[in-house]
Every structure is written in C-alpha cells, then in structure tokens.
Amino acid sequence: MPKFENKPDPIAHLTHRLESYFSDFCESEITRDLRKAMKNDPGSAFEMLDSKYHIKNINFDNGRSLDYSNDWICQQYMLRYSMAYTFEYYVMYLIALNMLEGEDTADIYSFGCGPGLDWLSLFCAKEKLNVKNVRYRGIDLTEWSVNYRSDPTKKWFSDAEIYHGKNMMDLIDLEYGYSPNVLFFPKILSELDTVTAADICSKLKGLNREKIILCVSYRSPDTKDTDEKKTGMIIEALEENGYIHQKLRGRDRIYNFHDLDGNLQQPDADGIFEFAKGTEYRNIDSRFNIPGDIWNAVGMPGIRQYCKRAKDDPSVCEKCDLSSKCPHSAIANTDNICFRIAAFTKLCIP
C-alpha cells in the first residue's frame, strides 16, 4: 500500500458527511419543543420528554437495551458520540491500513457497526493514505433509524455494504468468498456474552489471508480488563488457525503520523493505545471538529444555553436538581479512547 501522504481533504469530507446526519436536528419537533420549554420552564421540559417521548434519562452505558429505531434515542446517541467515535476509528484505520502495506486489498469486517460511523472513518483514513482498493462489510443486530444510518449505496469507495438486523455471525455466511484481512470491533465486546464471542471465534478459524489486522475499540479504559478476555479468545482462535501474532516494535513508522505525535501514547507490549488524558480531539487535528449546530445545541454549555435557569449563570448547573435529566452533552476529549491493534501473519497459505 502507498506510504502516508499529508492530504487535507479527508477530514473535510467526513465533517461534511457528519453534518448531513444532523441537517434536520435544529428543526425537528423534539428539539423545537425542548428549546421552547427550556426557555420558559426547565422543569416542564423534562416532564414533556417523559410524557410525550417516553424518555426521562437515557443511559447508553450498556445498562439496558434501547430502541434505536426511535429517532430521539438515535439523535441523543449520535450527538453524544458521533464525533468522538469517528475520530477514534479514523486513527485505528490509519494504523491498520498502514500495517497492511504490501497487500493488494483491504477487506474489512466490522462487527457491531451500529449506524456505520466506522465506515465513514475508514473512508477518511483511506483518502489520507491514498489507499486504492478497500472493501467494507458492517453488521449490527439493531435496526437503526433510517435517519441516522450511514448509507453505503452512496459509495465513496467501490465495495461497501452495511447489514442491520442481522446476527453477528451472519455476515461471514452472507457472501461466500469474502475473506477479511481487517477484523474491526467498534466498542462491541463489552456487549457480547462469552457464548457469542466463542461463536465468532469458531467462524474466524476459517480465515485464510496472509495478513490479519485485529482492531478492538474498548468502551473505555475501565472496561479494558474485561474486554481483554474476549480479545484473548479471538487471538487464540487466530493462532489455532496457524497465524503468528506479530508484536509491535515501539514507536515506529506503522503508526507514526505527524498529527498524532505527542498525543497518541506509545502502545504497551500488547498493542493497546491510549491518548493523553484531557486532550480534545479537535486540538489534535483542528479540521476534525463538531459541526456548529450540534455543538451549540447539545455540547457544553449545550442545551443549557437555552435554559432559563442557566442562561445568566452556567455554574448553577452543578447545583441544579434537573441536572441528571439534561440531554447528554457531546464528548469532546479523548479520555475514553482506548483500543488495541494486533497484527497476524500466516506463514503457509494453501
């Protein structure tokens, strides 16, 4: 694969695409009603959400199953996580694609792809590295609202598909002959039970590519130890299939990108990466920014800028009895970014 090239356009493409997700956000019925209520009586705003939209407090921390066909739930999820997640996955794909140097094609499987944010990140990394041949398959059990799905029919590269409402293992059986060399797990391992993880491992034993790059995004550094047990199952399955685990060798060219230096900490011996705490990802790359309407509506101070209580004194938020019910604010820092990249080589290909 071609070496790294400093190209400014991919981030602009990605930001434009993300903005399109939220083109109707500020004009939506939910947002108009919420803003109006916040300006007049903040307490009634959350009563409105409770009665009209049947949502009082949304918990995305793997606490319970949410209905992602509901536009309001998807809206809150995307507003909170979209930019942070796409940035993390973009960095992961930069590293993975660079490690595939010499391969003719990058064939990606994304397990639990959700709305398809990592597909957008892959496009961004592909453009930055000037990689020509990329194919993508993403699968998710959840039927996401069509208003918040990536649409691979608008193909930015030649071969991409996303399947919603499919079992995690179905993807491997959907198209005979599609054998990935990048296995991508975007914050999904903590949601998988050990039986499902074992089923995935049994499917992976049939892979037959010279190189395999395993990419695992952990929900947060706090879940790393738990998720590592399932990551270990995947690594063991690949090793049983004749793959040799290639250890990363310090800070070398495979992940040494100028706009990450000084922020992306050197991985440990197992290839686990973390960013320096307190770093805002837009300070790592100023082009990678939250679209203005989203930041203004839900970021810090976010929806509170419309709040009658907080309008003149934002510090009241810390003492407000409604604070736990406020819509989630967008994640702007890298504190929860933690991922693992593992490379495997098969010495004998039949």
mmCIF file of C-alpha atoms in Angstrom:
data_model
loop_
_atom_site.group_PDB
_atom_site.id
_atom_site.type_symbol
_atom_site.label_atom_id
_atom_site.label_comp_id
_atom_site.label_asym_id
_atom_site.label_seq_id
_atom_site.Cartn_x
_atom_site.Cartn_y
_atom_site.Cartn_z
ATOM 1 C CA MET A 1 0.000 0.000 0.000
ATOM 2 C CA PRO A 2 1.231 3.565 -0.677
ATOM 3 C CA LYS A 3 3.080 5.368 2.104
ATOM 4 C CA PHE A 4 1.479 8.098 4.207
ATOM 5 C CA GLU A 5 0.684 11.337 2.405
ATOM 6 C CA ASN A 6 -0.340 14.559 4.103
ATOM 7 C CA LYS A 7 -3.684 15.256 2.432
ATOM 8 C CA PRO A 8 -6.059 17.826 3.994
ATOM 9 C CA ASP A 9 -9.300 16.785 2.304
ATOM 10 C CA PRO A 10 -10.484 13.615 4.139
ATOM 11 C CA ILE A 11 -11.406 15.403 7.370
ATOM 12 C CA ALA A 12 -13.429 17.954 5.449
ATOM 13 C CA HIS A 13 -15.274 15.132 3.674
ATOM 14 C CA LEU A 14 -16.021 13.415 6.958
ATOM 15 C CA THR A 15 -17.140 16.591 8.724
ATOM 16 C CA HIS A 16 -19.458 17.387 5.818
ATOM 17 C CA ARG A 17 -20.932 13.895 5.968
ATOM 18 C CA LEU A 18 -21.457 14.095 9.716
ATOM 19 C CA GLU A 19 -23.177 17.451 9.330
ATOM 20 C CA SER A 20 -25.611 15.817 6.940
ATOM 21 C CA TYR A 21 -26.682 13.455 9.723
ATOM 22 C CA PHE A 22 -27.943 16.408 11.694
ATOM 23 C CA SER A 23 -29.360 18.565 8.930
ATOM 24 C CA ASP A 24 -32.834 18.294 10.433
ATOM 25 C CA PHE A 25 -31.786 18.371 14.083
ATOM 26 C CA CYS A 26 -32.399 22.036 14.882
ATOM 27 C CA GLU A 27 -35.720 21.999 13.035
ATOM 28 C CA SER A 28 -37.033 18.757 14.496
ATOM 29 C CA GLU A 29 -40.231 18.775 16.526
ATOM 30 C CA ILE A 30 -38.436 17.333 19.543
ATOM 31 C CA THR A 31 -35.731 19.981 19.529
ATOM 32 C CA ARG A 32 -38.132 22.895 18.948
ATOM 33 C CA ASP A 33 -40.387 21.792 21.789
ATOM 34 C CA LEU A 34 -37.460 21.185 24.124
ATOM 35 C CA ARG A 35 -35.853 24.566 23.465
ATOM 36 C CA LYS A 36 -39.142 26.392 23.960
ATOM 37 C CA ALA A 37 -39.789 24.604 27.236
ATOM 38 C CA MET A 38 -36.238 25.179 28.479
ATOM 39 C CA LYS A 39 -36.605 28.919 27.916
ATOM 40 C CA ASN A 40 -39.886 29.099 29.825
ATOM 41 C CA ASP A 41 -39.797 26.388 32.476
ATOM 42 C CA PRO A 42 -36.921 23.862 32.522
ATOM 43 C CA GLY A 43 -38.843 21.506 34.766
ATOM 44 C CA SER A 44 -41.644 21.188 32.238
ATOM 45 C CA ALA A 45 -39.109 20.380 29.517
ATOM 46 C CA PHE A 46 -38.258 17.052 31.102
ATOM 47 C CA GLU A 47 -41.840 16.330 32.010
ATOM 48 C CA MET A 48 -42.548 16.815 28.299
ATOM 49 C CA LEU A 49 -39.858 14.277 27.387
ATOM 50 C CA ASP A 50 -41.308 11.864 29.921
ATOM 51 C CA SER A 51 -44.892 12.103 28.708
ATOM 52 C CA LYS A 52 -44.560 12.845 25.013
ATOM 53 C CA TYR A 53 -41.428 10.935 24.087
ATOM 54 C CA HIS A 54 -41.417 8.363 26.907
ATOM 55 C CA ILE A 55 -37.812 9.120 27.752
ATOM 56 C CA LYS A 56 -36.663 10.541 31.070
ATOM 57 C CA ASN A 57 -32.990 9.696 31.255
ATOM 58 C CA ILE A 58 -31.122 7.858 28.516
ATOM 59 C CA ASN A 59 -28.343 5.515 29.588
ATOM 60 C CA PHE A 60 -26.007 4.394 26.788
ATOM 61 C CA ASP A 61 -23.511 2.776 29.124
ATOM 62 C CA ASN A 62 -24.527 -0.768 28.252
ATOM 63 C CA GLY A 63 -27.084 -0.603 31.061
ATOM 64 C CA ARG A 64 -30.131 -1.729 29.130
ATOM 65 C CA SER A 65 -31.323 -2.304 25.610
ATOM 66 C CA LEU A 66 -32.518 0.833 23.865
ATOM 67 C CA ASP A 67 -34.824 1.188 20.880
ATOM 68 C CA TYR A 68 -32.522 2.595 18.219
ATOM 69 C CA SER A 69 -35.386 2.727 15.749
ATOM 70 C CA ASN A 70 -36.573 5.691 17.868
ATOM 71 C CA ASP A 71 -35.351 8.943 16.304
ATOM 72 C CA TRP A 72 -34.950 10.714 19.654
ATOM 73 C CA ILE A 73 -32.749 7.966 21.101
ATOM 74 C CA CYS A 74 -30.637 7.883 17.940
ATOM 75 C CA GLN A 75 -30.415 11.661 17.986
ATOM 76 C CA GLN A 76 -29.077 11.687 21.531
ATOM 77 C CA TYR A 77 -26.643 8.836 20.818
ATOM 78 C CA MET A 78 -25.271 10.479 17.696
ATOM 79 C CA LEU A 79 -24.978 13.904 19.283
ATOM 80 C CA ARG A 80 -23.039 12.488 22.213
ATOM 81 C CA TYR A 81 -20.764 10.005 20.491
ATOM 82 C CA SER A 82 -20.520 10.549 16.739
ATOM 83 C CA MET A 83 -17.540 12.878 16.501
ATOM 84 C CA ALA A 84 -15.558 11.207 19.297
ATOM 85 C CA TYR A 85 -16.122 7.731 17.872
ATOM 86 C CA THR A 86 -15.399 8.662 14.267
ATOM 87 C CA PHE A 87 -12.139 10.259 15.346
ATOM 88 C CA GLU A 88 -11.070 7.176 17.304
ATOM 89 C CA TYR A 89 -11.983 4.796 14.472
ATOM 90 C CA TYR A 90 -10.211 7.065 11.991
ATOM 91 C CA VAL A 91 -6.974 6.725 13.990
ATOM 92 C CA MET A 92 -7.448 2.954 14.241
ATOM 93 C CA TYR A 93 -7.929 2.604 10.486
ATOM 94 C CA LEU A 94 -4.881 4.790 9.800
ATOM 95 C CA ILE A 95 -2.793 2.312 11.762
ATOM 96 C CA ALA A 96 -4.481 -0.809 10.370
ATOM 97 C CA LEU A 97 -4.248 0.242 6.710
ATOM 98 C CA ASN A 98 -0.630 1.236 7.130
ATOM 99 C CA MET A 99 0.127 -2.184 8.624
ATOM 100 C CA LEU A 100 -1.332 -3.832 5.515
ATOM 101 C CA GLU A 101 1.357 -2.354 3.312
ATOM 102 C CA GLY A 102 2.067 -4.808 0.523
ATOM 103 C CA GLU A 103 -1.463 -6.262 0.448
ATOM 104 C CA ASP A 104 -3.474 -5.701 -2.728
ATOM 105 C CA THR A 105 -6.792 -5.050 -0.977
ATOM 106 C CA ALA A 106 -8.017 -4.078 2.476
ATOM 107 C CA ASP A 107 -11.112 -6.181 3.229
ATOM 108 C CA ILE A 108 -12.838 -5.063 6.412
ATOM 109 C CA TYR A 109 -15.419 -6.792 8.597
ATOM 110 C CA SER A 110 -16.983 -4.545 11.221
ATOM 111 C CA PHE A 111 -18.769 -6.487 13.963
ATOM 112 C CA GLY A 112 -21.475 -4.389 15.674
ATOM 113 C CA CYS A 113 -21.063 -1.404 13.338
ATOM 114 C CA GLY A 114 -24.118 0.432 14.711
ATOM 115 C CA PRO A 115 -25.071 3.320 12.414
ATOM 116 C CA GLY A 116 -21.861 2.828 10.420
ATOM 117 C CA LEU A 117 -19.638 5.528 11.896
ATOM 118 C CA ASP A 118 -16.519 3.448 11.386
ATOM 119 C CA TRP A 119 -17.320 3.193 7.676
ATOM 120 C CA LEU A 120 -17.068 6.983 7.471
ATOM 121 C CA SER A 121 -13.802 6.827 9.424
ATOM 122 C CA LEU A 122 -12.468 4.180 7.050
ATOM 123 C CA PHE A 123 -13.177 6.415 4.074
ATOM 124 C CA CYS A 124 -11.329 9.242 5.779
ATOM 125 C CA ALA A 125 -8.278 7.072 6.520
ATOM 126 C CA LYS A 126 -8.361 5.588 3.020
ATOM 127 C CA GLU A 127 -8.179 9.038 1.458
ATOM 128 C CA LYS A 128 -5.429 10.239 3.747
ATOM 129 C CA LEU A 129 -3.252 7.219 2.997
ATOM 130 C CA ASN A 130 -4.249 7.182 -0.676
ATOM 131 C CA VAL A 131 -5.220 3.505 -0.482
ATOM 132 C CA LYS A 132 -6.944 2.424 -3.685
ATOM 133 C CA ASN A 133 -8.591 -0.936 -3.032
ATOM 134 C CA VAL A 134 -10.825 -1.069 0.042
ATOM 135 C CA ARG A 135 -13.895 -3.215 0.696
ATOM 136 C CA TYR A 136 -16.147 -2.968 3.749
ATOM 137 C CA ARG A 137 -18.818 -5.120 5.346
ATOM 138 C CA GLY A 138 -20.527 -3.981 8.537
ATOM 139 C CA ILE A 139 -23.195 -5.811 10.532
ATOM 140 C CA ASP A 140 -25.350 -4.911 13.507
ATOM 141 C CA LEU A 141 -28.155 -6.684 15.313
ATOM 142 C CA THR A 142 -30.065 -3.425 15.780
ATOM 143 C CA GLU A 143 -32.366 -1.868 13.213
ATOM 144 C CA TRP A 144 -31.193 1.733 13.407
ATOM 145 C CA SER A 145 -33.493 4.576 12.441
ATOM 146 C CA VAL A 146 -33.013 5.270 8.743
ATOM 147 C CA ASN A 147 -32.469 8.940 9.620
ATOM 148 C CA TYR A 148 -29.222 8.091 11.397
ATOM 149 C CA ARG A 149 -27.677 5.348 9.281
ATOM 150 C CA SER A 150 -24.684 5.619 7.056
ATOM 151 C CA ASP A 151 -25.792 4.993 3.502
ATOM 152 C CA PRO A 152 -23.236 2.845 1.660
ATOM 153 C CA THR A 153 -25.330 2.984 -1.516
ATOM 154 C CA LYS A 154 -23.591 6.349 -1.921
ATOM 155 C CA LYS A 155 -20.347 4.502 -2.384
ATOM 156 C CA TRP A 156 -17.277 6.554 -1.625
ATOM 157 C CA PHE A 157 -15.245 3.514 -2.485
ATOM 158 C CA SER A 158 -16.136 0.687 -4.777
ATOM 159 C CA ASP A 159 -17.402 -2.008 -2.433
ATOM 160 C CA ALA A 160 -19.232 -1.315 0.845
ATOM 161 C CA GLU A 161 -22.300 -2.842 2.478
ATOM 162 C CA ILE A 162 -23.938 -2.439 5.895
ATOM 163 C CA TYR A 163 -26.413 -5.002 7.195
ATOM 164 C CA HIS A 164 -28.797 -4.076 10.023
ATOM 165 C CA GLY A 165 -30.961 -6.536 11.924
ATOM 166 C CA LYS A 166 -28.508 -9.386 11.354
ATOM 167 C CA ASN A 167 -26.953 -11.809 13.802
ATOM 168 C CA MET A 168 -23.282 -11.127 14.498
ATOM 169 C CA MET A 169 -22.204 -14.307 12.725
ATOM 170 C CA ASP A 170 -24.448 -13.914 9.676
ATOM 171 C CA LEU A 171 -22.026 -11.624 7.905
ATOM 172 C CA ILE A 172 -19.428 -14.311 7.422
ATOM 173 C CA ASP A 173 -22.044 -16.501 5.727
ATOM 174 C CA LEU A 174 -23.692 -13.788 3.616
ATOM 175 C CA GLU A 175 -21.181 -13.773 0.808
ATOM 176 C CA TYR A 176 -19.085 -16.808 0.150
ATOM 177 C CA GLY A 177 -15.567 -15.873 -0.786
ATOM 178 C CA TYR A 178 -15.387 -12.565 1.093
ATOM 179 C CA SER A 179 -12.456 -13.184 3.410
ATOM 180 C CA PRO A 180 -11.409 -10.173 5.543
ATOM 181 C CA ASN A 181 -7.902 -9.147 6.485
ATOM 182 C CA VAL A 182 -9.115 -6.463 8.923
ATOM 183 C CA LEU A 183 -11.385 -7.512 11.805
ATOM 184 C CA PHE A 184 -12.918 -4.419 13.394
ATOM 185 C CA PHE A 185 -14.778 -4.465 16.715
ATOM 186 C CA PRO A 186 -16.094 -0.940 17.484
ATOM 187 C CA LYS A 187 -16.884 -0.920 21.231
ATOM 188 C CA ILE A 188 -18.921 -4.108 20.955
ATOM 189 C CA LEU A 189 -17.008 -6.684 23.008
ATOM 190 C CA SER A 190 -18.416 -5.486 26.336
ATOM 191 C CA GLU A 191 -21.904 -6.181 24.996
ATOM 192 C CA LEU A 192 -21.168 -9.735 23.850
ATOM 193 C CA ASP A 193 -21.618 -12.703 26.132
ATOM 194 C CA THR A 194 -18.936 -15.394 26.110
ATOM 195 C CA VAL A 195 -21.106 -17.768 24.045
ATOM 196 C CA THR A 196 -21.434 -15.208 21.221
ATOM 197 C CA ALA A 197 -17.730 -14.426 21.427
ATOM 198 C CA ALA A 198 -16.965 -18.140 21.157
ATOM 199 C CA ASP A 199 -19.227 -18.453 18.091
ATOM 200 C CA ILE A 200 -17.371 -15.608 16.400
ATOM 201 C CA CYS A 201 -14.059 -17.294 17.199
ATOM 202 C CA SER A 202 -15.209 -20.547 15.616
ATOM 203 C CA LYS A 203 -16.072 -18.687 12.406
ATOM 204 C CA LEU A 204 -12.728 -16.912 12.336
ATOM 205 C CA LYS A 205 -10.884 -20.227 12.240
ATOM 206 C CA GLY A 206 -11.812 -20.467 8.575
ATOM 207 C CA LEU A 207 -9.916 -17.334 7.535
ATOM 208 C CA ASN A 208 -7.109 -17.778 5.062
ATOM 209 C CA ARG A 209 -5.392 -14.446 4.397
ATOM 210 C CA GLU A 210 -1.658 -13.875 4.571
ATOM 211 C CA LYS A 211 -2.111 -10.947 6.982
ATOM 212 C CA ILE A 212 -4.848 -10.248 9.528
ATOM 213 C CA ILE A 213 -5.139 -6.988 11.470
ATOM 214 C CA LEU A 214 -7.337 -7.160 14.557
ATOM 215 C CA CYS A 215 -8.776 -3.825 15.715
ATOM 216 C CA VAL A 216 -10.651 -3.676 19.025
ATOM 217 C CA SER A 217 -12.065 -0.452 20.447
ATOM 218 C CA TYR A 218 -12.775 -0.714 24.164
ATOM 219 C CA ARG A 219 -15.774 1.083 25.617
ATOM 220 C CA SER A 220 -13.377 2.885 27.973
ATOM 221 C CA PRO A 221 -10.099 2.232 29.807
ATOM 222 C CA ASP A 222 -12.244 0.998 32.706
ATOM 223 C CA THR A 223 -13.618 -1.914 30.659
ATOM 224 C CA LYS A 224 -10.232 -2.837 29.181
ATOM 225 C CA ASP A 225 -9.517 -5.762 31.501
ATOM 226 C CA THR A 226 -12.944 -7.340 30.958
ATOM 227 C CA ASP A 227 -12.847 -6.817 27.192
ATOM 228 C CA GLU A 228 -9.307 -8.157 27.014
ATOM 229 C CA LYS A 229 -10.564 -11.618 27.999
ATOM 230 C CA LYS A 230 -12.730 -11.730 24.858
ATOM 231 C CA THR A 231 -9.949 -10.219 22.786
ATOM 232 C CA GLY A 232 -7.747 -13.037 24.060
ATOM 233 C CA MET A 233 -10.306 -15.575 22.810
ATOM 234 C CA ILE A 234 -10.132 -14.050 19.315
ATOM 235 C CA ILE A 235 -6.335 -14.025 19.318
ATOM 236 C CA GLU A 236 -6.246 -17.640 20.451
ATOM 237 C CA ALA A 237 -8.639 -18.638 17.653
ATOM 238 C CA LEU A 238 -6.400 -16.999 15.058
ATOM 239 C CA GLU A 239 -3.300 -18.656 16.494
ATOM 240 C CA GLU A 240 -5.034 -22.042 16.379
ATOM 241 C CA ASN A 241 -5.613 -21.317 12.688
ATOM 242 C CA GLY A 242 -1.873 -21.028 12.097
ATOM 243 C CA TYR A 243 -1.443 -17.263 12.484
ATOM 244 C CA ILE A 244 1.633 -15.824 14.186
ATOM 245 C CA HIS A 245 0.976 -12.835 16.451
ATOM 246 C CA GLN A 246 3.382 -10.048 15.421
ATOM 247 C CA LYS A 247 4.253 -7.816 18.378
ATOM 248 C CA LEU A 248 4.501 -4.082 17.747
ATOM 249 C CA ARG A 249 8.025 -2.700 17.982
ATOM 250 C CA GLY A 250 7.879 0.607 19.847
ATOM 251 C CA ARG A 251 7.117 3.914 18.150
ATOM 252 C CA ASP A 252 7.870 3.093 14.538
ATOM 253 C CA ARG A 253 6.514 4.101 11.171
ATOM 254 C CA ILE A 254 3.398 1.927 11.225
ATOM 255 C CA TYR A 255 1.590 4.399 13.445
ATOM 256 C CA ASN A 256 3.852 7.468 13.431
ATOM 257 C CA PHE A 257 1.598 10.147 11.906
ATOM 258 C CA HIS A 258 2.544 13.807 12.268
ATOM 259 C CA ASP A 259 -0.859 14.933 13.564
ATOM 260 C CA LEU A 260 -0.936 12.244 16.265
ATOM 261 C CA ASP A 261 2.605 12.635 17.636
ATOM 262 C CA GLY A 262 2.639 13.918 21.191
ATOM 263 C CA ASN A 263 -0.973 12.899 21.774
ATOM 264 C CA LEU A 264 -1.135 9.189 20.987
ATOM 265 C CA GLN A 265 0.794 7.422 23.720
ATOM 266 C CA GLN A 266 3.180 4.623 22.835
ATOM 267 C CA PRO A 267 1.310 1.305 22.913
ATOM 268 C CA ASP A 268 2.122 -1.261 25.530
ATOM 269 C CA ALA A 269 3.547 -4.674 24.672
ATOM 270 C CA ASP A 270 0.094 -5.943 23.669
ATOM 271 C CA GLY A 271 -0.583 -3.089 21.247
ATOM 272 C CA ILE A 272 -3.046 -1.186 23.462
ATOM 273 C CA PHE A 273 -3.198 2.522 22.635
ATOM 274 C CA GLU A 274 -4.458 5.429 24.711
ATOM 275 C CA PHE A 275 -4.398 9.189 24.185
ATOM 276 C CA ALA A 276 -3.104 11.655 26.727
ATOM 277 C CA LYS A 277 -5.916 12.453 29.151
ATOM 278 C CA GLY A 278 -7.676 15.782 28.822
ATOM 279 C CA THR A 279 -6.813 16.139 25.133
ATOM 280 C CA GLU A 280 -9.576 17.444 22.874
ATOM 281 C CA TYR A 281 -9.517 15.659 19.542
ATOM 282 C CA ARG A 282 -10.062 18.913 17.659
ATOM 283 C CA ASN A 283 -6.746 20.069 19.172
ATOM 284 C CA ILE A 284 -5.077 17.032 17.621
ATOM 285 C CA ASP A 285 -6.494 17.882 14.227
ATOM 286 C CA SER A 286 -8.241 21.241 14.012
ATOM 287 C CA ARG A 287 -10.204 20.123 10.950
ATOM 288 C CA PHE A 288 -11.841 17.341 12.909
ATOM 289 C CA ASN A 289 -14.495 19.346 14.699
ATOM 290 C CA ILE A 290 -18.066 19.020 15.863
ATOM 291 C CA PRO A 291 -20.467 20.713 13.420
ATOM 292 C CA GLY A 292 -21.550 24.051 14.869
ATOM 293 C CA ASP A 293 -25.275 23.366 15.173
ATOM 294 C CA ILE A 294 -24.650 20.161 17.090
ATOM 295 C CA TRP A 295 -22.139 21.709 19.461
ATOM 296 C CA ASN A 296 -24.399 24.697 20.077
ATOM 297 C CA ALA A 297 -27.439 22.531 20.728
ATOM 298 C CA VAL A 298 -26.088 19.764 22.923
ATOM 299 C CA GLY A 299 -22.425 20.393 23.748
ATOM 300 C CA MET A 300 -21.088 22.309 26.757
ATOM 301 C CA PRO A 301 -22.825 24.505 27.710
ATOM 302 C CA GLY A 302 -25.069 22.849 25.148
ATOM 303 C CA ILE A 303 -28.807 22.739 25.527
ATOM 304 C CA ARG A 304 -28.264 24.585 28.797
ATOM 305 C CA GLN A 305 -27.665 27.786 26.846
ATOM 306 C CA TYR A 306 -31.410 27.766 26.218
ATOM 307 C CA CYS A 307 -32.201 27.068 29.856
ATOM 308 C CA LYS A 308 -33.935 29.791 31.840
ATOM 309 C CA ARG A 309 -32.013 28.828 34.975
ATOM 310 C CA ALA A 310 -28.548 28.595 33.427
ATOM 311 C CA LYS A 311 -28.807 31.387 30.886
ATOM 312 C CA ASP A 312 -27.133 34.045 33.048
ATOM 313 C CA ASP A 313 -25.071 31.805 35.325
ATOM 314 C CA PRO A 314 -23.934 28.422 33.915
ATOM 315 C CA SER A 315 -22.439 27.491 37.299
ATOM 316 C CA VAL A 316 -25.942 26.771 38.600
ATOM 317 C CA CYS A 317 -25.889 23.564 36.533
ATOM 318 C CA GLU A 318 -23.739 21.871 39.165
ATOM 319 C CA LYS A 319 -26.386 22.509 41.819
ATOM 320 C CA CYS A 320 -29.499 22.164 39.659
ATOM 321 C CA ASP A 321 -31.993 19.476 40.659
ATOM 322 C CA LEU A 322 -32.629 18.821 36.946
ATOM 323 C CA SER A 323 -29.003 18.196 36.003
ATOM 324 C CA SER A 324 -29.341 14.408 35.896
ATOM 325 C CA LYS A 325 -32.191 14.721 33.399
ATOM 326 C CA CYS A 326 -30.453 17.068 30.963
ATOM 327 C CA PRO A 327 -29.765 15.608 27.499
ATOM 328 C CA HIS A 328 -26.296 14.168 27.098
ATOM 329 C CA SER A 329 -23.587 16.583 26.051
ATOM 330 C CA ALA A 330 -21.186 15.768 23.247
ATOM 331 C CA ILE A 331 -17.865 14.130 24.109
ATOM 332 C CA ALA A 332 -15.054 16.493 23.169
ATOM 333 C CA ASN A 333 -11.987 14.833 24.692
ATOM 334 C CA THR A 334 -10.021 11.637 24.219
ATOM 335 C CA ASP A 335 -10.308 10.439 27.831
ATOM 336 C CA ASN A 336 -12.347 7.358 26.907
ATOM 337 C CA ILE A 337 -10.311 6.381 23.851
ATOM 338 C CA CYS A 338 -8.627 3.039 24.364
ATOM 339 C CA PHE A 339 -8.054 0.493 21.616
ATOM 340 C CA ARG A 340 -5.897 -2.459 20.647
ATOM 341 C CA ILE A 341 -4.263 -3.232 17.315
ATOM 342 C CA ALA A 342 -2.862 -6.729 16.787
ATOM 343 C CA ALA A 343 -1.206 -7.994 13.620
ATOM 344 C CA PHE A 344 -1.045 -11.622 12.482
ATOM 345 C CA THR A 345 0.840 -13.343 9.686
ATOM 346 C CA LYS A 346 0.128 -16.780 8.243
ATOM 347 C CA LEU A 347 3.341 -18.311 7.029
ATOM 348 C CA CYS A 348 1.825 -21.042 4.851
ATOM 349 C CA ILE A 349 -1.110 -20.255 2.570
ATOM 350 C CA PRO A 350 -2.511 -23.306 0.721
#
